[in-house]
PDB file of C-alpha atoms in Angstrom:
ATOM      1  CA  GLU A   1      26.796 -22.997  13.629  1.00  0.00           C
ATOM      2  CA  ASN A   2      29.754 -20.545  13.880  1.00  0.00           C
ATOM      3  CA  LEU A   3      30.656 -19.052  10.369  1.00  0.00           C
ATOM      4  CA  SER A   4      33.448 -17.207  11.416  1.00  0.00           C
ATOM      5  CA  THR A   5      35.689 -16.257  14.583  1.00  0.00           C
ATOM      6  CA  PRO A   6      34.304 -12.616  16.072  1.00  0.00           C
ATOM      7  CA  PHE A   7      34.781  -9.241  14.211  1.00  0.00           C
ATOM      8  CA  ALA A   8      35.058  -5.951  15.679  1.00  0.00           C
ATOM      9  CA  SER A   9      32.900  -4.803  12.543  1.00  0.00           C
ATOM     10  CA  ALA A  10      31.158  -6.638  10.015  1.00  0.00           C
ATOM     11  CA  GLN A  11      28.395  -5.312   7.633  1.00  0.00           C
ATOM     12  CA  GLY A  12      27.687  -6.276   3.782  1.00  0.00           C
ATOM     13  CA  LEU A  13      26.900 -10.037   3.283  1.00  0.00           C
ATOM     14  CA  ALA A  14      25.870 -11.931   0.049  1.00  0.00           C
ATOM     15  CA  TRP A  15      25.766 -15.280  -1.271  1.00  0.00           C
ATOM     16  CA  SER A  16      28.865 -16.098  -3.929  1.00  0.00           C
ATOM     17  CA  PRO A  17      27.149 -16.773  -7.577  1.00  0.00           C
ATOM     18  CA  ASP A  18      27.051 -20.374  -7.127  1.00  0.00           C
ATOM     19  CA  GLY A  19      25.780 -20.384  -3.326  1.00  0.00           C
ATOM     20  CA  SER A  20      28.724 -22.135  -2.146  1.00  0.00           C
ATOM     21  CA  GLU A  21      30.275 -19.300  -0.251  1.00  0.00           C
ATOM     22  CA  ILE A  22      29.000 -16.122   2.031  1.00  0.00           C
ATOM     23  CA  LEU A  23      30.835 -13.022   1.430  1.00  0.00           C
ATOM     24  CA  PHE A  24      31.070 -10.163   3.611  1.00  0.00           C
ATOM     25  CA  THR A  25      33.106  -7.232   4.831  1.00  0.00           C
ATOM     26  CA  ALA A  26      34.132  -6.889   8.630  1.00  0.00           C
ATOM     27  CA  THR A  27      37.493  -5.914  10.602  1.00  0.00           C
ATOM     28  CA  GLU A  28      38.912  -7.521  13.547  1.00  0.00           C
ATOM     29  CA  VAL A  29      40.429  -4.258  14.789  1.00  0.00           C
ATOM     30  CA  GLY A  30      39.153  -0.797  14.040  1.00  0.00           C
ATOM     31  CA  LEU A  31      37.017   0.340  11.283  1.00  0.00           C
ATOM     32  CA  ASN A  32      38.868  -0.452   8.024  1.00  0.00           C
ATOM     33  CA  ARG A  33      37.024  -3.501   6.689  1.00  0.00           C
ATOM     34  CA  ALA A  34      38.247  -5.990   4.347  1.00  0.00           C
ATOM     35  CA  LEU A  35      36.271  -8.519   2.148  1.00  0.00           C
ATOM     36  CA  TYR A  36      36.191 -12.007   3.451  1.00  0.00           C
ATOM     37  CA  SER A  37      34.813 -15.285   2.430  1.00  0.00           C
ATOM     38  CA  THR A  38      33.594 -18.122   4.472  1.00  0.00           C
ATOM     39  CA  ARG A  39      32.965 -21.828   3.662  1.00  0.00           C
ATOM     40  CA  ASN A  40      32.458 -24.707   6.284  1.00  0.00           C
ATOM     41  CA  GLY A  41      33.837 -22.638   8.663  1.00  0.00           C
ATOM     42  CA  ARG A  42      37.061 -21.469   7.284  1.00  0.00           C
ATOM     43  CA  VAL A  43      37.397 -17.776   6.789  1.00  0.00           C
ATOM     44  CA  ARG A  44      39.385 -16.565   3.686  1.00  0.00           C
ATOM     45  CA  LEU A  45      40.480 -12.830   3.079  1.00  0.00           C
ATOM     46  CA  ARG A  46      39.638 -11.786  -0.351  1.00  0.00           C
ATOM     47  CA  ALA A  47      40.605  -8.242  -0.514  1.00  0.00           C
ATOM     48  CA  ARG A  48      41.859  -5.430   1.863  1.00  0.00           C
ATOM     49  CA  VAL A  49      42.769  -1.749   0.564  1.00  0.00           C
ATOM     50  CA  PRO A  50      43.298   1.193   2.473  1.00  0.00           C
ATOM     51  CA  GLY A  51      39.844   2.437   3.976  1.00  0.00           C
ATOM     52  CA  ASN A  52      36.680   0.898   4.991  1.00  0.00           C
ATOM     53  CA  LEU A  53      34.600  -1.614   2.557  1.00  0.00           C
ATOM     54  CA  THR A  54      31.328  -2.563   2.697  1.00  0.00           C
ATOM     55  CA  LEU A  55      29.793  -5.288   0.397  1.00  0.00           C
ATOM     56  CA  HIS A  56      26.518  -4.520  -0.961  1.00  0.00           C
ATOM     57  CA  ASP A  57      25.726  -7.200  -3.460  1.00  0.00           C
ATOM     58  CA  VAL A  58      27.424  -9.972  -6.045  1.00  0.00           C
ATOM     59  CA  SER A  59      25.862 -10.463  -9.366  1.00  0.00           C
ATOM     60  CA  ARG A  60      25.383 -13.873 -10.984  1.00  0.00           C
ATOM     61  CA  ASP A  61      28.553 -13.245 -12.988  1.00  0.00           C
ATOM     62  CA  GLY A  62      30.650 -12.686  -9.772  1.00  0.00           C
ATOM     63  CA  ARG A  63      30.803  -8.943 -10.070  1.00  0.00           C
ATOM     64  CA  MET A  64      30.599  -7.091  -6.689  1.00  0.00           C
ATOM     65  CA  LEU A  65      29.047  -3.757  -5.679  1.00  0.00           C
ATOM     66  CA  VAL A  66      31.267  -2.476  -2.997  1.00  0.00           C
ATOM     67  CA  THR A  67      31.969   0.735  -1.297  1.00  0.00           C
ATOM     68  CA  ARG A  68      34.847   2.326  -0.144  1.00  0.00           C
ATOM     69  CA  ASP A  69      33.321   4.502   2.701  1.00  0.00           C
ATOM     70  CA  ALA A  70      35.287   7.444   4.325  1.00  0.00           C
ATOM     71  CA  GLN A  71      34.024   8.018   8.046  1.00  0.00           C
ATOM     72  CA  ARG A  72      35.683  10.180  10.389  1.00  0.00           C
ATOM     73  CA  THR A  73      34.604  11.601  14.000  1.00  0.00           C
ATOM     74  CA  GLU A  74      36.121  15.059  15.063  1.00  0.00           C
ATOM     75  CA  ILE A  75      35.700  17.099  18.393  1.00  0.00           C
ATOM     76  CA  LEU A  76      35.369  20.938  17.914  1.00  0.00           C
ATOM     77  CA  ALA A  77      35.771  23.079  21.262  1.00  0.00           C
ATOM     78  CA  LEU A  78      35.479  26.618  21.678  1.00  0.00           C
ATOM     79  CA  PRO A  79      38.603  27.171  24.421  1.00  0.00           C
ATOM     80  CA  PRO A  80      37.587  29.608  27.510  1.00  0.00           C
ATOM     81  CA  GLY A  81      38.428  32.896  26.487  1.00  0.00           C
ATOM     82  CA  GLU A  82      38.608  32.433  22.674  1.00  0.00           C
ATOM     83  CA  THR A  83      36.099  33.144  19.909  1.00  0.00           C
ATOM     84  CA  LYS A  84      37.232  30.405  17.091  1.00  0.00           C
ATOM     85  CA  GLU A  85      36.437  26.727  17.723  1.00  0.00           C
ATOM     86  CA  ARG A  86      39.643  24.716  17.634  1.00  0.00           C
ATOM     87  CA  ASP A  87      39.940  21.204  16.031  1.00  0.00           C
ATOM     88  CA  LEU A  88      40.996  18.850  19.122  1.00  0.00           C
ATOM     89  CA  THR A  89      40.410  15.849  16.637  1.00  0.00           C
ATOM     90  CA  TRP A  90      43.670  13.344  17.326  1.00  0.00           C
ATOM     91  CA  LEU A  91      43.414  10.048  15.142  1.00  0.00           C
ATOM     92  CA  ASP A  92      40.632   9.085  12.993  1.00  0.00           C
ATOM     93  CA  TRP A  93      37.560   8.283  15.487  1.00  0.00           C
ATOM     94  CA  SER A  94      38.010  10.701  18.276  1.00  0.00           C
ATOM     95  CA  LEU A  95      34.808  10.459  20.778  1.00  0.00           C
ATOM     96  CA  PRO A  96      34.645  13.088  23.352  1.00  0.00           C
ATOM     97  CA  VAL A  97      33.181  11.902  26.633  1.00  0.00           C
ATOM     98  CA  ALA A  98      33.875  14.903  29.276  1.00  0.00           C
ATOM     99  CA  ILE A  99      35.296  18.262  29.538  1.00  0.00           C
ATOM    100  CA  SER A 100      36.941  19.266  32.606  1.00  0.00           C
ATOM    101  CA  ARG A 101      35.152  22.035  34.927  1.00  0.00           C
ATOM    102  CA  ASP A 102      37.263  25.020  33.766  1.00  0.00           C
ATOM    103  CA  GLY A 103      36.792  23.751  30.240  1.00  0.00           C
ATOM    104  CA  ARG A 104      40.278  23.380  29.280  1.00  0.00           C
ATOM    105  CA  THR A 105      40.718  19.662  29.330  1.00  0.00           C
ATOM    106  CA  VAL A 106      38.639  17.121  27.199  1.00  0.00           C
ATOM    107  CA  LEU A 107      38.843  13.479  27.811  1.00  0.00           C
ATOM    108  CA  PHE A 108      38.089  11.292  24.961  1.00  0.00           C
ATOM    109  CA  THR A 109      38.167   7.593  23.363  1.00  0.00           C
ATOM    110  CA  GLU A 110      39.823   7.027  20.517  1.00  0.00           C
ATOM    111  CA  SER A 111      38.246   3.972  19.173  1.00  0.00           C
ATOM    112  CA  GLY A 112      39.233   3.620  15.156  1.00  0.00           C
ATOM    113  CA  GLU A 113      42.289   2.136  13.764  1.00  0.00           C
ATOM    114  CA  GLY A 114      44.695   4.303  15.769  1.00  0.00           C
ATOM    115  CA  GLY A 115      43.011   3.127  18.984  1.00  0.00           C
ATOM    116  CA  GLY A 116      43.721  -0.391  18.799  1.00  0.00           C
ATOM    117  CA  ALA A 117      41.874  -3.209  19.542  1.00  0.00           C
ATOM    118  CA  GLY A 118      41.008  -2.206  23.110  1.00  0.00           C
ATOM    119  CA  TYR A 119      40.314   1.205  22.195  1.00  0.00           C
ATOM    120  CA  SER A 120      42.322   4.177  24.016  1.00  0.00           C
ATOM    121  CA  VAL A 121      41.773   6.852  26.881  1.00  0.00           C
ATOM    122  CA  TYR A 122      43.248  10.270  26.197  1.00  0.00           C
ATOM    123  CA  ILE A 123      42.916  13.928  27.511  1.00  0.00           C
ATOM    124  CA  ARG A 124      43.863  17.023  25.675  1.00  0.00           C
ATOM    125  CA  LYS A 125      44.256  20.634  26.481  1.00  0.00           C
ATOM    126  CA  THR A 126      41.876  22.794  24.933  1.00  0.00           C
ATOM    127  CA  ASP A 127      44.706  25.340  23.533  1.00  0.00           C
ATOM    128  CA  GLY A 128      45.648  22.675  20.882  1.00  0.00           C
ATOM    129  CA  SER A 129      48.590  20.954  22.474  1.00  0.00           C
ATOM    130  CA  PRO A 130      49.332  17.525  21.798  1.00  0.00           C
ATOM    131  CA  ALA A 131      46.901  14.605  23.226  1.00  0.00           C
ATOM    132  CA  VAL A 132      48.525  12.057  25.955  1.00  0.00           C
ATOM    133  CA  ARG A 133      47.269   8.849  26.178  1.00  0.00           C
ATOM    134  CA  LEU A 134      46.430   7.488  29.512  1.00  0.00           C
ATOM    135  CA  GLY A 135      45.627   4.064  28.687  1.00  0.00           C
ATOM    136  CA  GLU A 136      43.640   1.054  27.033  1.00  0.00           C
ATOM    137  CA  GLY A 137      39.817   1.441  27.313  1.00  0.00           C
ATOM    138  CA  SER A 138      36.922   3.329  26.615  1.00  0.00           C
ATOM    139  CA  ALA A 139      36.511   6.884  28.463  1.00  0.00           C
ATOM    140  CA  ALA A 140      33.865   7.049  31.096  1.00  0.00           C
ATOM    141  CA  ASP A 141      34.539  10.542  33.182  1.00  0.00           C
ATOM    142  CA  LEU A 142      36.926  13.059  34.945  1.00  0.00           C
ATOM    143  CA  THR A 143      36.901  13.531  38.503  1.00  0.00           C
ATOM    144  CA  PRO A 144      35.550  17.054  39.615  1.00  0.00           C
ATOM    145  CA  ASP A 145      39.265  18.038  40.418  1.00  0.00           C
ATOM    146  CA  GLY A 146      40.332  16.748  36.941  1.00  0.00           C
ATOM    147  CA  GLU A 147      43.063  14.520  38.273  1.00  0.00           C
ATOM    148  CA  TRP A 148      41.573  10.961  37.426  1.00  0.00           C
ATOM    149  CA  ALA A 149      39.976   9.840  34.689  1.00  0.00           C
ATOM    150  CA  LEU A 150      37.415   6.899  34.480  1.00  0.00           C
ATOM    151  CA  ALA A 151      37.587   4.028  32.122  1.00  0.00           C
ATOM    152  CA  ILE A 152      36.230   0.844  31.231  1.00  0.00           C
ATOM    153  CA  VAL A 153      38.804  -1.678  29.905  1.00  0.00           C
ATOM    154  CA  HIS A 154      37.572  -5.075  27.683  1.00  0.00           C
ATOM    155  CA  PRO A 155      33.979  -3.740  27.694  1.00  0.00           C
ATOM    156  CA  THR A 156      32.738  -7.244  25.750  1.00  0.00           C
ATOM    157  CA  SER A 157      34.555  -9.445  28.024  1.00  0.00           C
ATOM    158  CA  ASP A 158      35.102  -9.425  31.705  1.00  0.00           C
ATOM    159  CA  PRO A 159      35.120  -5.567  31.830  1.00  0.00           C
ATOM    160  CA  GLN A 160      36.960  -3.536  34.364  1.00  0.00           C
ATOM    161  CA  LEU A 161      36.499  -0.006  35.893  1.00  0.00           C
ATOM    162  CA  VAL A 162      39.916   1.597  35.669  1.00  0.00           C
ATOM    163  CA  ALA A 163      40.932   4.914  37.169  1.00  0.00           C
ATOM    164  CA  TYR A 164      43.794   6.650  35.228  1.00  0.00           C
ATOM    165  CA  PRO A 165      46.142   9.362  36.669  1.00  0.00           C
ATOM    166  CA  THR A 166      45.925  12.424  34.227  1.00  0.00           C
ATOM    167  CA  GLY A 167      49.441  13.193  35.688  1.00  0.00           C
ATOM    168  CA  ALA A 168      51.721  11.512  37.437  1.00  0.00           C
ATOM    169  CA  GLY A 169      50.937   8.337  39.345  1.00  0.00           C
ATOM    170  CA  GLU A 170      49.823   4.808  38.618  1.00  0.00           C
ATOM    171  CA  PRO A 171      46.341   3.491  37.443  1.00  0.00           C
ATOM    172  CA  LYS A 172      43.723   2.023  40.046  1.00  0.00           C
ATOM    173  CA  GLN A 173      41.875  -0.984  39.309  1.00  0.00           C
ATOM    174  CA  PHE A 174      38.390  -1.692  40.987  1.00  0.00           C
TER     175      PHE A 174
END
């Protein structure tokens, strides 16, 4: 029996004090989980706060042990010819995938709140200039000449391999 629709992230699970509901923390998109309950297949939002919640337990009198978790991934790079690392993190969950042969461009996936439901593929120069969104999906690799970025779009349902141009041009779907 399905207790709810699918969530992108779900952690924390406990019975309500009277055993009539299941309480859990989850999110449909990104990383910021909220508190939900489900009864008879009907899901109800109970609490949402800025940040990421995790339900750990519920006492007999209904008090809940909940944490607000702060998570973030970062990209640090030592650009060619420089002596100090540079923070190339873009939004909240930047996952580096590839670096160009000359070490001057990083390909990454933004998969947190900022990446959206299908995540986003970005490139960024190691000089610290702004990142450029290439399109939806999870980044996979750069071509040796750095002119194309491979990505997987819709990785959980009907995955498609896409090549995004890193400059002018139209994406190619395989």
